[in-house]
Amino acid sequence: MDTQIANLIASELERQRNGFELIASENFTSKQVLDAMGSCLTNKYAEGYPGKRYYGGCEVVDVIEQLAIDRVCALFGAEYANVQPHSGAQANAAVFLGLLNPGDAILGFELAHGGHLSHGSPVNFSGKVYDAHFYGVEEDSGIIDMDKVAEIAQKVRPKLIICGASAYSRDWDYIRFRQIADEVGAILLGDISHPAGLIAADLLNDPLPHCHIVTSTTHKTLRGPRGGIILMGKDFINPWGRTTKKGDPIMMSTILNSAVFPGMQGGPLEHVIAAKAVAFYEAAQDEYKKYASQVIKNAKSMATALVQKGYNIISGGTDNHLMLIDLRSKYPDVSGKEAENALVKAHITVNKNMVPFDSRTPLTTSGIRVGTAALTSRGLVEDDFEMIVDWIDYVIQNRNDETSIQVMQERVQQFMKNFPLY
Ligand code: DSN
């Protein structure tokens, strides 16, 4: 029996139970999502799609995958869904593969301003294979200036424009993005990996009517298993006039399905797809809508408390579940890395993050990113997040004092005993 891994899983569970989990891209799934992930479905090969598989014995997983598709379409008001991408980056890669040729121009949100690696970063396939260009935020406001996006799009004439981010606390103007995309003949991709759950709960702007294609992860605010999805509000005829041998137009759903499999992936992870289906069911319940609304209330409470303490939040506040804190105004000598290290010792888990116009490197950074989705799942409310800000500030102030950090670690652990996990 492998006790080594079993013991490590037990240690990780203890870590998750005892700390303040503030990483904006993490959450705690329900027990039934975990059970689906850890089920016998992991044993099944099912290359292909429901009803059109390359393996026998797919009658059960066909029903599961179709349920996942139907549930996510109902949740987001989509006409098309592919639930097979193994991650958000894989979902984006499949969209690029289906839509673009190597060397085509793409326009995405600058990584250092809060964008994502898979939106054209030079260290990622998306920046190596395609001709990537970027828009960013304004230095004074921390907000995207849509007129500047339009200007860059006119100059670059991208085939694909991507809206969406990993660390942008404001909502997205999908209507204006679509206007800009139409003006330059680009396809608009909305990557809603971070706010997906808040969009599903109708608390943020809806990208589905405006973006040609939407991708997302399923494990952030959506609170499902780790994985990706591709959606379309409305399936449309491919804009390149590609036709079948019979001369019929090829729909984008066909192009995207082929891009995921066999283009990008082999066998789908049916155990993860089952867990996605469970999460989509959960996200359609009233209880989830209350949760999502509390996530935003908690983020606003945290942002207000941070600003009151003199921290600079990029864009001055938040519309969603996260915020990016530029430490330079309050602690010019403390890097994001130092702050992250001190906080992690106190069981307060955050990640260092570049801030727009950062003077430090990506491995050091001047900022940290925090989010409220995970701790809201544990049951914390606005006042708790005000207290967390006090504790964060205490740790950063006392970052070189091991005794103070140890005291805080014990307080965090004690506090989280009030909010049992699994
Ligand atoms: N972008 C990462 C995050 O938000 O943490 C995930 O890819």
CSV table of N, CA and C and ligand atoms in Angstrom, one decimal, residues 25 116 166 194 220 369, ligand 1:
chain,number,residue,atom,x,y,z
A,25,SER,N,-7.6,32.2,-7.9
A,25,SER,CA,-8.0,31.1,-8.8
A,25,SER,C,-8.4,29.8,-8.2
A,116,HIS,N,-3.4,36.7,-19.3
A,116,HIS,CA,-3.1,35.3,-19.0
A,116,HIS,C,-2.0,34.8,-20.0
A,166,SER,N,-6.5,37.3,-15.7
A,166,SER,CA,-6.3,36.5,-14.5
A,166,SER,C,-6.2,37.4,-13.3
A,194,HIS,N,-11.9,33.4,-14.7
A,194,HIS,CA,-12.0,33.9,-13.3
A,194,HIS,C,-13.4,34.2,-12.9
A,220,LYS,N,-12.5,27.8,-10.7
A,220,LYS,CA,-12.3,29.1,-9.9
A,220,LYS,C,-13.6,29.5,-9.3
A,369,ARG,N,-1.9,39.2,-5.3
A,369,ARG,CA,-3.2,39.1,-5.8
A,369,ARG,C,-4.0,38.3,-4.7
B,1,DSN,N1,-4.0,32.4,-14.5
B,1,DSN,C1,-3.8,31.5,-13.4
B,1,DSN,C2,-4.4,32.0,-12.2
B,1,DSN,O1,-5.3,32.9,-12.3
B,1,DSN,O2,-4.0,31.7,-11.1
B,1,DSN,C3,-4.3,30.2,-13.7
B,1,DSN,O3,-3.9,29.9,-15.0
